[in-house]
Amino acid sequence: MDKYLAQFKHKISTKKIKTAVVGLGYVGLPLALAFAKKGVKVIGIEIDKDRLTKIRSRKSYITDISDKELCAGLDSGRFSASGTFDCLAETEVIIICVPTPLKRKFYPNITYIKEAVKSIAKKIKKGSLVILESTTYPGTTNEVILPLLEDAGLVHNRDFYLCFSPERIDPGNERYPVEKIPKIVGGISPEAASLAALVYKNIIEEVVPVTSARAAEFAKLLENTFRLVNIALIDELTMMAKKMGIAIWEVIDAAKTKPFGFMPFYPGPGVGGHCIPKDPLYLYWKARNSGFVSRFIKLASDVIAFMPEYVVGRAEEELEARGIRLSKSKVLVIGVTYKKDVLDLRQSPSLDIIEVLRQKGCAVSYHDPLVPFLKVERIDLKSVPLKKDILSGFDCVIIAADHSSLDYNLILKNSRLIFDTRRVYKGRNDLKVALL
Ligand code: SAJ
């Protein structure tokens, strides 16, 4: 092993290196603070001025990070935030955690990755390790990032080392903080992979090396495609069971007693978040460009996209059974985030439910303890208070996100009809509670 590499590895293992984390979102900020907590100096590079202001005023904007944890990082002197890439002159590890949205359905948008890499290429300290964490299609690291750095006159395995290591944050899951989630690492070269493995060994108990960046990119997409397809499957079986007059929840509870070869998934109002509805479409796009059309991904994506409409259709059925026309009804949607206890509206099915209800002429309101105001797309609403006289004023209450802080007894006692998409009333056979 050449002398530089040996020295680099020693500096990483003894935490003598400085790390830059590009993008301080739900992935980058917890990662940066995890490094700082373990004694590694980290500079977070964040172009969003609002976020920078919040960090400097010692306020966290990420659900999973408390102000206290943010302040601990800042006060330790090992975490700071910057709005520019100038700090790369003193860092030797650069981890990219920027968003990878869709241009439109089935079309990746890796602009944020490209912009970050172009900025890095201008300021990188020669010999640095660059790691991409953003979820993307297999081949991005080899086919996009490597050429961008080489076009800047940099030579791999000399001026930079390049790796992919997928982020695996599960928002709202306290059982698995960053340090407890095994970390896959795949390099453009074995040297790059070995450096990245050492970087993560400073903060994560288990590092899982694979033989290439492509394998690491694909592993992440396998994980999230697995979830998308299985959630879509249970959503479809829920619609099927309803037609057959069978309660799907009881079926799931029975099936999950099987101690092997089964993993329960639960029907919901649709699939939201920044990952599950989107990441598999990156794989679909790359596969199609490689001459393979994934019917599973396409079908699963279509099934989950239909769920909000299905929910409104079911609510309409329940109202009509009580002699109320949906178009003349008042409906309260409870929970507008994409899943319980996580302040994140991205791709939230609740927003689609509100849209569909409105298109059907409904008077729609919402309540969400995490979201006092809802101003997205064509929605501009204020969360109504959860009070008995307000609840009783609605023809139907749809529970779309089952936040732990909600008073479900108050809702049950004072609502006329509850459409419970999350089975919060498990085991309470109350005529006013309808299920998917
Ligand atoms: N959902 C269902 N039924 C289920 C499970 C989930 O309807 O049985 C819905 C949820 O309500 C939510 C959506 O699917 O709207 C996504 O939920 P999720 O928890 O699977 O996804 P995320 O985006 O919050 O977190 C996921 C991680 N979750 C888990 O592994 C449990 C994981 O897939 C990724 O590590 C992470 O996104 C990521 O960053 O990719």
Tab-separated table of C-alpha atoms and ligand atoms in Angstrom:
chain	number	residue	atom	x	y	z
A	1	MET	CA	0.000	0.000	0.000
A	2	ASP	CA	1.458	3.381	-0.941
A	3	LYS	CA	2.680	5.703	1.786
A	4	TYR	CA	-0.040	8.329	1.266
A	5	LEU	CA	-2.786	5.765	1.567
A	6	ALA	CA	-1.275	4.333	4.741
A	7	GLN	CA	-1.044	7.805	6.259
A	8	PHE	CA	-4.605	8.619	5.153
A	9	LYS	CA	-5.921	5.431	6.762
A	10	HIS	CA	-4.066	6.206	9.971
A	11	LYS	CA	-5.476	9.726	10.104
A	12	ILE	CA	-9.009	8.375	9.567
A	13	SER	CA	-8.672	5.685	12.241
A	14	THR	CA	-7.246	8.163	14.745
A	15	LYS	CA	-9.970	10.703	13.833
A	16	LYS	CA	-7.373	13.227	12.782
A	17	ILE	CA	-9.210	14.027	9.545
A	18	LYS	CA	-11.838	16.664	8.938
A	19	THR	CA	-15.040	15.577	7.228
A	20	ALA	CA	-17.401	17.655	5.118
A	21	VAL	CA	-21.062	16.624	4.851
A	22	VAL	CA	-22.742	18.228	1.828
A	23	GLY	CA	-26.457	18.689	2.516
A	24	LEU	CA	-27.781	18.965	6.085
A	25	GLY	CA	-31.178	17.372	5.625
A	26	TYR	CA	-32.792	14.336	7.313
A	27	VAL	CA	-29.714	12.293	6.302
A	28	GLY	CA	-26.828	14.783	6.434
A	29	LEU	CA	-27.536	16.441	9.769
A	30	PRO	CA	-27.877	13.230	11.829
A	31	LEU	CA	-24.786	11.843	10.081
A	32	ALA	CA	-22.708	14.978	10.751
A	33	LEU	CA	-23.717	15.002	14.418
A	34	ALA	CA	-22.993	11.281	14.744
A	35	PHE	CA	-19.428	11.935	13.540
A	36	ALA	CA	-19.038	14.925	15.883
A	37	LYS	CA	-20.341	12.877	18.813
A	38	LYS	CA	-17.624	10.279	18.143
A	39	GLY	CA	-14.839	12.834	18.076
A	40	VAL	CA	-14.575	13.528	14.344
A	41	LYS	CA	-14.483	17.188	13.219
A	42	VAL	CA	-17.288	17.843	10.718
A	43	ILE	CA	-18.232	20.835	8.616
A	44	GLY	CA	-21.759	20.700	7.229
A	45	ILE	CA	-22.180	22.461	3.874
A	46	GLU	CA	-25.746	23.678	3.433
A	47	ILE	CA	-26.869	26.034	0.642
A	48	ASP	CA	-30.331	26.628	2.169
A	49	LYS	CA	-29.938	29.928	4.060
A	50	ASP	CA	-32.981	29.211	6.212
A	51	ARG	CA	-31.432	25.998	7.487
A	52	LEU	CA	-28.099	27.722	8.109
A	53	THR	CA	-29.866	30.405	10.152
A	54	LYS	CA	-31.682	27.769	12.182
A	55	ILE	CA	-28.446	25.899	12.906
A	56	ARG	CA	-26.705	29.096	13.933
A	57	SER	CA	-29.638	29.955	16.201
A	58	ARG	CA	-29.201	26.448	17.648
A	59	LYS	CA	-32.617	25.250	16.433
A	60	SER	CA	-33.084	21.816	14.819
A	61	TYR	CA	-35.379	21.521	11.795
A	62	ILE	CA	-35.114	17.713	11.593
A	63	THR	CA	-37.695	15.610	13.479
A	64	ASP	CA	-35.136	13.057	14.639
A	65	ILE	CA	-32.647	15.650	15.922
A	66	SER	CA	-33.462	17.589	19.108
A	67	ASP	CA	-32.163	21.110	19.745
A	68	LYS	CA	-30.150	19.547	22.553
A	69	GLU	CA	-28.369	17.144	20.192
A	70	LEU	CA	-27.665	19.956	17.739
A	71	CYS	CA	-26.256	22.158	20.506
A	72	ALA	CA	-24.106	19.297	21.795
A	73	GLY	CA	-22.503	19.060	18.356
A	74	LEU	CA	-22.027	22.805	18.061
A	75	ASP	CA	-20.711	23.213	21.629
A	76	SER	CA	-18.293	20.317	21.236
A	77	GLY	CA	-16.488	22.418	18.647
A	78	ARG	CA	-16.537	19.420	16.311
A	79	PHE	CA	-19.595	20.417	14.264
A	80	SER	CA	-20.070	23.635	12.347
A	81	ALA	CA	-22.051	24.655	9.277
A	82	SER	CA	-21.023	26.621	6.210
A	83	GLY	CA	-22.826	27.992	3.170
A	84	THR	CA	-19.847	27.556	0.845
A	85	PHE	CA	-17.473	24.839	-0.360
A	86	ASP	CA	-14.365	26.829	0.636
A	87	CYS	CA	-13.958	24.604	3.719
A	88	LEU	CA	-12.975	21.720	1.383
A	89	ALA	CA	-9.460	23.175	1.429
A	90	GLU	CA	-9.120	21.687	4.923
A	91	THR	CA	-11.278	18.559	4.742
A	92	GLU	CA	-10.171	15.165	3.458
A	93	VAL	CA	-13.459	13.256	3.498
A	94	ILE	CA	-16.505	14.616	1.650
A	95	ILE	CA	-19.888	12.912	2.060
A	96	ILE	CA	-22.692	13.979	-0.289
A	97	CYS	CA	-26.220	13.797	1.144
A	98	VAL	CA	-28.287	15.855	-1.288
A	99	PRO	CA	-31.858	15.156	-2.485
A	100	THR	CA	-32.589	12.995	-5.519
A	101	PRO	CA	-36.136	13.923	-6.531
A	102	LEU	CA	-37.986	12.999	-9.723
A	103	LYS	CA	-38.265	15.304	-12.749
A	104	ARG	CA	-41.593	13.585	-13.310
A	105	LYS	CA	-42.898	10.078	-12.708
A	106	PHE	CA	-40.237	7.482	-13.648
A	107	TYR	CA	-37.649	10.188	-14.513
A	108	PRO	CA	-34.727	10.785	-12.065
A	109	ASN	CA	-33.444	14.261	-11.353
A	110	ILE	CA	-29.807	14.130	-10.213
A	111	THR	CA	-29.200	17.846	-10.657
A	112	TYR	CA	-28.415	18.329	-6.965
A	113	ILE	CA	-25.790	15.589	-7.110
A	114	LYS	CA	-24.193	17.054	-10.243
A	115	GLU	CA	-24.149	20.599	-8.822
A	116	ALA	CA	-22.580	19.369	-5.588
A	117	VAL	CA	-19.892	17.401	-7.442
A	118	LYS	CA	-19.062	20.374	-9.685
A	119	SER	CA	-18.629	22.572	-6.599
A	120	ILE	CA	-16.517	19.886	-4.936
A	121	ALA	CA	-14.309	19.533	-8.036
A	122	LYS	CA	-13.430	23.235	-7.822
A	123	LYS	CA	-12.414	23.201	-4.134
A	124	ILE	CA	-11.425	19.617	-3.283
A	125	LYS	CA	-8.164	19.077	-1.444
A	126	LYS	CA	-6.100	16.640	-3.540
A	127	GLY	CA	-6.161	13.089	-2.185
A	128	SER	CA	-9.607	13.422	-0.574
A	129	LEU	CA	-12.196	10.674	-0.276
A	130	VAL	CA	-15.582	11.474	-1.854
A	131	ILE	CA	-18.596	9.384	-0.797
A	132	LEU	CA	-22.074	9.688	-2.327
A	133	GLU	CA	-24.926	8.706	0.053
A	134	SER	CA	-27.882	10.053	-1.911
A	135	THR	CA	-30.127	7.282	-3.200
A	136	THR	CA	-29.723	7.000	-6.960
A	137	TYR	CA	-29.780	4.548	-9.857
A	138	PRO	CA	-27.007	1.953	-10.300
A	139	GLY	CA	-24.200	3.507	-12.354
A	140	THR	CA	-24.506	7.113	-11.120
A	141	THR	CA	-21.172	7.018	-9.272
A	142	ASN	CA	-19.276	5.423	-12.162
A	143	GLU	CA	-21.035	7.122	-15.063
A	144	VAL	CA	-21.766	10.618	-13.712
A	145	ILE	CA	-19.663	11.512	-10.687
A	146	LEU	CA	-16.363	9.924	-11.759
A	147	PRO	CA	-16.338	11.720	-15.172
A	148	LEU	CA	-17.318	15.053	-13.578
A	149	LEU	CA	-14.313	14.861	-11.252
A	150	GLU	CA	-12.012	13.621	-14.007
A	151	ASP	CA	-13.217	16.417	-16.332
A	152	ALA	CA	-11.904	18.813	-13.690
A	153	GLY	CA	-8.447	17.344	-14.297
A	154	LEU	CA	-8.517	15.085	-11.227
A	155	VAL	CA	-7.199	11.517	-11.361
A	156	HIS	CA	-8.953	8.749	-9.407
A	157	ASN	CA	-6.851	6.903	-6.836
A	158	ARG	CA	-4.464	9.846	-6.799
A	159	ASP	CA	-6.318	13.182	-6.535
A	160	PHE	CA	-9.487	11.647	-5.156
A	161	TYR	CA	-10.998	8.348	-4.034
A	162	LEU	CA	-14.667	7.724	-4.866
A	163	CYS	CA	-17.322	5.549	-3.203
A	164	PHE	CA	-21.048	4.988	-2.853
A	165	SER	CA	-22.579	4.253	0.541
A	166	PRO	CA	-26.401	4.324	0.718
A	167	GLU	CA	-28.128	6.249	3.491
A	168	ARG	CA	-30.574	4.111	5.443
A	169	ILE	CA	-32.173	6.550	7.860
A	170	ASP	CA	-35.647	5.500	8.972
A	171	PRO	CA	-37.356	8.744	9.988
A	172	GLY	CA	-39.038	8.521	13.396
A	173	ASN	CA	-37.466	5.171	14.250
A	174	GLU	CA	-35.714	5.687	17.598
A	175	ARG	CA	-34.727	2.015	17.792
A	176	TYR	CA	-32.291	2.437	14.908
A	177	PRO	CA	-30.248	5.640	15.126
A	178	VAL	CA	-27.494	6.124	12.509
A	179	GLU	CA	-24.899	4.295	14.583
A	180	LYS	CA	-26.991	1.132	14.744
A	181	ILE	CA	-27.748	0.795	11.019
A	182	PRO	CA	-25.225	-1.385	9.114
A	183	LYS	CA	-23.523	0.646	6.395
A	184	ILE	CA	-22.964	-0.719	2.891
A	185	VAL	CA	-19.841	0.594	1.111
A	186	GLY	CA	-18.951	0.124	-2.571
A	187	GLY	CA	-15.941	1.850	-4.160
A	188	ILE	CA	-14.733	2.715	-7.631
A	189	SER	CA	-11.553	1.013	-6.430
A	190	PRO	CA	-10.675	-1.288	-3.513
A	191	GLU	CA	-8.573	1.521	-2.049
A	192	ALA	CA	-11.574	3.860	-2.062
A	193	ALA	CA	-13.776	1.219	-0.434
A	194	SER	CA	-11.257	0.498	2.302
A	195	LEU	CA	-10.936	4.202	3.118
A	196	ALA	CA	-14.721	4.622	3.283
A	197	ALA	CA	-15.065	1.547	5.510
A	198	LEU	CA	-12.621	3.123	7.977
A	199	VAL	CA	-14.529	6.429	7.912
A	200	TYR	CA	-17.810	4.755	8.879
A	201	LYS	CA	-16.199	2.422	11.407
A	202	ASN	CA	-15.640	5.582	13.465
A	203	ILE	CA	-19.397	5.885	14.032
A	204	ILE	CA	-21.226	2.739	12.895
A	205	GLU	CA	-20.986	-0.672	14.508
A	206	GLU	CA	-21.233	-2.680	11.271
A	207	VAL	CA	-19.787	-1.790	7.840
A	208	VAL	CA	-20.746	-4.022	4.889
A	209	PRO	CA	-18.262	-3.785	1.977
A	210	VAL	CA	-19.447	-4.807	-1.514
A	211	THR	CA	-17.328	-5.147	-4.640
A	212	SER	CA	-18.564	-2.099	-6.547
A	213	ALA	CA	-20.405	1.219	-6.328
A	214	ARG	CA	-23.089	-0.238	-8.603
A	215	ALA	CA	-23.750	-3.096	-6.177
A	216	ALA	CA	-24.104	-0.604	-3.322
A	217	GLU	CA	-26.449	1.627	-5.368
A	218	PHE	CA	-28.542	-1.373	-6.359
A	219	ALA	CA	-28.699	-2.777	-2.796
A	220	LYS	CA	-30.366	0.400	-1.567
A	221	LEU	CA	-32.894	0.305	-4.377
A	222	LEU	CA	-33.573	-3.385	-3.695
A	223	GLU	CA	-34.412	-2.449	-0.079
A	224	ASN	CA	-36.858	0.269	-1.052
A	225	THR	CA	-38.339	-1.576	-4.032
A	226	PHE	CA	-38.957	-4.498	-1.685
A	227	ARG	CA	-40.993	-2.154	0.505
A	228	LEU	CA	-42.860	-0.493	-2.350
A	229	VAL	CA	-43.897	-3.806	-3.929
A	230	ASN	CA	-44.982	-5.335	-0.613
A	231	ILE	CA	-46.926	-2.290	0.501
A	232	ALA	CA	-48.627	-2.160	-2.886
A	233	LEU	CA	-49.370	-5.882	-2.607
A	234	ILE	CA	-51.112	-5.523	0.747
A	235	ASP	CA	-52.977	-2.466	-0.543
A	236	GLU	CA	-54.244	-4.517	-3.484
A	237	LEU	CA	-55.145	-7.505	-1.280
A	238	THR	CA	-57.017	-5.105	1.010
A	239	MET	CA	-59.175	-3.937	-1.891
A	240	MET	CA	-59.648	-7.577	-2.918
A	241	ALA	CA	-60.610	-8.689	0.606
A	242	LYS	CA	-63.123	-5.847	0.877
A	243	LYS	CA	-64.860	-7.082	-2.275
A	244	MET	CA	-64.940	-10.546	-0.718
A	245	GLY	CA	-66.347	-9.238	2.567
A	246	ILE	CA	-63.226	-10.319	4.480
A	247	ALA	CA	-61.462	-8.124	7.112
A	248	ILE	CA	-57.863	-7.898	5.890
A	249	TRP	CA	-56.439	-6.820	9.274
A	250	GLU	CA	-57.473	-10.101	10.880
A	251	VAL	CA	-55.943	-11.970	7.934
A	252	ILE	CA	-52.631	-10.111	8.346
A	253	ASP	CA	-52.601	-10.728	12.100
A	254	ALA	CA	-53.148	-14.411	11.453
A	255	ALA	CA	-50.545	-14.648	8.676
A	256	LYS	CA	-47.873	-12.952	10.764
A	257	THR	CA	-48.012	-15.738	13.328
A	258	LYS	CA	-45.978	-17.692	10.804
A	259	PRO	CA	-42.518	-17.641	12.420
A	260	PHE	CA	-40.639	-17.848	9.105
A	261	GLY	CA	-40.993	-16.778	5.494
A	262	PHE	CA	-43.450	-13.963	6.103
A	263	MET	CA	-43.132	-10.257	6.910
A	264	PRO	CA	-46.285	-8.219	7.651
A	265	PHE	CA	-47.069	-5.067	5.736
A	266	TYR	CA	-50.159	-3.010	6.418
A	267	PRO	CA	-52.595	-1.233	4.136
A	268	GLY	CA	-52.666	2.508	4.320
A	269	PRO	CA	-54.062	5.561	2.527
A	270	GLY	CA	-51.124	5.470	0.086
A	271	VAL	CA	-47.324	5.620	0.301
A	272	GLY	CA	-45.558	8.870	1.064
A	273	GLY	CA	-42.112	10.064	2.035
A	274	HIS	CA	-38.995	10.941	0.123
A	275	CYS	CA	-37.955	7.350	-0.524
A	276	ILE	CA	-40.435	4.567	-1.070
A	277	PRO	CA	-42.622	6.151	-3.740
A	278	LYS	CA	-39.599	7.575	-5.564
A	279	ASP	CA	-36.444	5.463	-5.242
A	280	PRO	CA	-37.800	2.381	-7.074
A	281	LEU	CA	-38.632	4.632	-10.036
A	282	TYR	CA	-34.905	5.427	-10.307
A	283	LEU	CA	-34.330	1.706	-10.713
A	284	TYR	CA	-37.196	1.438	-13.204
A	285	TRP	CA	-35.666	4.211	-15.319
A	286	LYS	CA	-32.184	2.688	-15.345
A	287	ALA	CA	-33.527	-0.797	-16.055
A	288	ARG	CA	-35.606	0.495	-18.973
A	289	ASN	CA	-32.517	2.264	-20.364
A	290	SER	CA	-30.733	-1.066	-20.035
A	291	GLY	CA	-33.430	-2.797	-22.076
A	292	PHE	CA	-35.488	-4.213	-19.201
A	293	VAL	CA	-39.018	-3.053	-18.285
A	294	SER	CA	-39.859	-3.765	-14.647
A	295	ARG	CA	-43.560	-4.639	-14.538
A	296	PHE	CA	-43.464	-5.069	-10.738
A	297	ILE	CA	-42.226	-1.509	-10.100
A	298	LYS	CA	-44.664	0.000	-12.575
A	299	LEU	CA	-47.630	-1.935	-11.166
A	300	ALA	CA	-46.710	-1.231	-7.526
A	301	SER	CA	-46.332	2.463	-8.285
A	302	ASP	CA	-49.735	2.524	-9.976
A	303	VAL	CA	-51.439	0.657	-7.107
A	304	ILE	CA	-50.166	3.007	-4.399
A	305	ALA	CA	-51.010	6.033	-6.550
A	306	PHE	CA	-54.621	4.803	-6.633
A	307	MET	CA	-54.986	4.445	-2.854
A	308	PRO	CA	-56.047	8.038	-2.050
A	309	GLU	CA	-58.837	7.691	-4.613
A	310	TYR	CA	-59.763	4.327	-3.107
A	311	VAL	CA	-59.937	5.881	0.369
A	312	VAL	CA	-62.306	8.609	-0.842
A	313	GLY	CA	-64.401	6.014	-2.667
A	314	ARG	CA	-64.711	3.948	0.497
A	315	ALA	CA	-65.616	7.004	2.565
A	316	GLU	CA	-68.266	7.819	-0.032
A	317	GLU	CA	-69.687	4.297	0.320
A	318	GLU	CA	-69.848	4.624	4.096
A	319	LEU	CA	-71.510	8.042	3.905
A	320	GLU	CA	-74.032	6.897	1.336
A	321	ALA	CA	-74.879	3.908	3.524
A	322	ARG	CA	-75.865	6.538	6.067
A	323	GLY	CA	-77.860	8.535	3.546
A	324	ILE	CA	-75.266	11.291	3.106
A	325	ARG	CA	-73.967	12.380	-0.291
A	326	LEU	CA	-70.223	12.931	-0.336
A	327	SER	CA	-70.580	16.088	-2.398
A	328	LYS	CA	-72.786	17.585	0.303
A	329	SER	CA	-70.723	16.398	3.227
A	330	LYS	CA	-68.157	17.943	5.571
A	331	VAL	CA	-65.043	15.816	6.013
A	332	LEU	CA	-62.147	16.185	8.458
A	333	VAL	CA	-58.818	14.607	7.514
A	334	ILE	CA	-56.794	13.805	10.633
A	335	GLY	CA	-53.029	13.508	10.026
A	336	VAL	CA	-51.554	15.137	6.903
A	337	THR	CA	-47.912	13.973	7.196
A	338	TYR	CA	-46.841	10.907	5.213
A	339	LYS	CA	-46.549	8.719	8.301
A	340	LYS	CA	-47.086	8.927	12.038
A	341	ASP	CA	-44.994	11.187	14.263
A	342	VAL	CA	-42.793	12.440	11.401
A	343	LEU	CA	-43.074	16.086	10.366
A	344	ASP	CA	-42.775	15.550	6.630
A	345	LEU	CA	-45.404	16.248	3.985
A	346	ARG	CA	-43.471	14.970	0.983
A	347	GLN	CA	-45.661	12.768	-1.218
A	348	SER	CA	-48.095	12.531	1.665
A	349	PRO	CA	-51.220	10.612	0.534
A	350	SER	CA	-53.277	12.832	2.853
A	351	LEU	CA	-52.717	15.735	0.469
A	352	ASP	CA	-54.059	13.660	-2.414
A	353	ILE	CA	-57.050	12.644	-0.302
A	354	ILE	CA	-57.825	16.311	0.388
A	355	GLU	CA	-57.523	17.106	-3.325
A	356	VAL	CA	-59.813	14.240	-4.375
A	357	LEU	CA	-62.388	15.147	-1.698
A	358	ARG	CA	-62.441	18.715	-2.964
A	359	GLN	CA	-62.827	17.592	-6.567
A	360	LYS	CA	-65.931	15.699	-5.389
A	361	GLY	CA	-67.394	18.852	-3.911
A	362	CYS	CA	-66.615	18.095	-0.274
A	363	ALA	CA	-66.040	20.758	2.375
A	364	VAL	CA	-62.656	19.531	3.638
A	365	SER	CA	-60.790	20.495	6.809
A	366	TYR	CA	-57.802	18.918	8.500
A	367	HIS	CA	-56.255	18.466	11.905
A	368	ASP	CA	-52.613	17.601	12.491
A	369	PRO	CA	-50.788	18.402	15.742
A	370	LEU	CA	-47.485	18.574	13.837
A	371	VAL	CA	-48.774	20.844	11.040
A	372	PRO	CA	-50.508	24.049	12.241
A	373	PHE	CA	-50.786	25.423	8.683
A	374	LEU	CA	-50.997	23.581	5.374
A	375	LYS	CA	-49.946	25.620	2.353
A	376	VAL	CA	-48.995	23.181	-0.412
A	377	GLU	CA	-49.986	23.066	-4.091
A	378	ARG	CA	-53.616	24.217	-4.208
A	379	ILE	CA	-54.214	23.688	-0.463
A	380	ASP	CA	-54.175	26.628	1.945
A	381	LEU	CA	-55.718	25.523	5.243
A	382	LYS	CA	-55.264	25.908	8.992
A	383	SER	CA	-55.382	22.895	11.297
A	384	VAL	CA	-58.744	22.895	13.125
A	385	PRO	CA	-58.634	22.238	16.886
A	386	LEU	CA	-59.610	18.736	17.979
A	387	LYS	CA	-62.619	19.554	20.130
A	388	LYS	CA	-65.848	17.631	20.667
A	389	ASP	CA	-68.152	20.305	19.226
A	390	ILE	CA	-65.899	20.607	16.157
A	391	LEU	CA	-65.618	16.845	15.626
A	392	SER	CA	-69.396	16.393	15.857
A	393	GLY	CA	-69.799	19.008	13.108
A	394	PHE	CA	-68.275	16.687	10.476
A	395	ASP	CA	-70.120	13.989	8.580
A	396	CYS	CA	-66.946	11.931	8.369
A	397	VAL	CA	-63.482	11.947	9.945
A	398	ILE	CA	-60.715	10.226	7.962
A	399	ILE	CA	-57.704	9.137	10.028
A	400	ALA	CA	-54.843	9.265	7.502
A	401	ALA	CA	-51.769	9.599	9.764
A	402	ASP	CA	-51.985	7.990	13.201
A	403	HIS	CA	-49.882	10.345	15.326
A	404	SER	CA	-49.249	9.038	18.834
A	405	SER	CA	-50.275	12.353	20.426
A	406	LEU	CA	-53.856	12.268	19.097
A	407	ASP	CA	-56.738	11.745	21.570
A	408	TYR	CA	-58.412	8.765	19.875
A	409	ASN	CA	-61.035	8.423	22.624
A	410	LEU	CA	-62.146	12.005	22.069
A	411	ILE	CA	-62.355	11.337	18.313
A	412	LEU	CA	-64.299	8.104	18.820
A	413	LYS	CA	-66.696	9.650	21.293
A	414	ASN	CA	-67.539	12.760	19.278
A	415	SER	CA	-67.333	11.772	15.609
A	416	ARG	CA	-70.357	10.616	13.647
A	417	LEU	CA	-68.394	8.416	11.246
A	418	ILE	CA	-64.696	7.533	11.359
A	419	PHE	CA	-62.853	6.134	8.355
A	420	ASP	CA	-59.825	4.580	10.008
A	421	THR	CA	-57.129	3.934	7.351
A	422	ARG	CA	-54.520	3.057	9.992
A	423	ARG	CA	-56.525	0.698	12.235
A	424	VAL	CA	-56.056	2.834	15.320
A	425	TYR	CA	-59.289	1.362	16.698
A	426	LYS	CA	-58.051	-2.238	16.543
A	427	GLY	CA	-60.395	-4.511	18.476
A	428	ARG	CA	-63.033	-1.795	19.059
A	429	ASN	CA	-66.037	-2.969	17.020
A	430	ASP	CA	-67.860	0.316	16.889
A	431	LEU	CA	-70.458	0.821	14.154
A	432	LYS	CA	-69.194	4.327	13.491
A	433	VAL	CA	-65.681	3.064	12.641
A	434	ALA	CA	-65.136	1.902	9.062
A	435	LEU	CA	-61.911	0.333	7.775
A	436	LEU	CA	-60.193	0.313	4.370
B	1	SAJ	N1	-46.485	2.254	4.683
B	1	SAJ	C1	-47.652	1.505	4.496
B	1	SAJ	N2	-47.672	0.205	4.921
B	1	SAJ	C2	-46.577	-0.375	5.508
B	1	SAJ	C3	-45.380	0.399	5.665
B	1	SAJ	C4	-45.367	1.703	5.247
B	1	SAJ	O1	-48.641	2.003	3.976
B	1	SAJ	O2	-46.665	-1.558	5.888
B	1	SAJ	C5	-46.450	3.627	4.212
B	1	SAJ	C6	-46.151	4.635	5.305
B	1	SAJ	O3	-47.340	5.084	5.910
B	1	SAJ	C7	-45.478	5.760	4.536
B	1	SAJ	C8	-44.770	5.027	3.415
B	1	SAJ	O4	-45.379	3.737	3.304
B	1	SAJ	O5	-46.406	6.636	3.976
B	1	SAJ	C9	-43.275	4.871	3.628
B	1	SAJ	O6	-43.071	4.404	4.959
B	1	SAJ	P1	-41.620	3.775	5.342
B	1	SAJ	O7	-41.481	3.805	6.816
B	1	SAJ	O8	-41.414	2.491	4.687
B	1	SAJ	O9	-40.639	4.765	4.608
B	1	SAJ	P2	-39.787	5.999	5.090
B	1	SAJ	O10	-39.543	6.749	3.852
B	1	SAJ	O11	-40.298	6.724	6.255
B	1	SAJ	O12	-38.458	5.329	5.653
B	1	SAJ	C10	-37.849	4.463	4.815
B	1	SAJ	C11	-37.156	3.404	5.664
B	1	SAJ	N3	-38.212	2.661	6.359
B	1	SAJ	C12	-38.105	1.420	6.814
B	1	SAJ	O13	-37.209	0.684	6.455
B	1	SAJ	C13	-39.123	0.973	7.814
B	1	SAJ	C14	-36.354	2.678	4.709
B	1	SAJ	O14	-37.185	2.153	3.708
B	1	SAJ	C15	-35.276	3.549	4.177
B	1	SAJ	O15	-34.103	3.303	4.942
B	1	SAJ	C16	-35.574	5.023	4.249
B	1	SAJ	O16	-36.930	5.219	4.012
B	1	SAJ	C17	-34.762	5.714	3.183
B	1	SAJ	O17	-34.212	6.728	3.524
B	1	SAJ	O18	-34.672	5.189	2.103
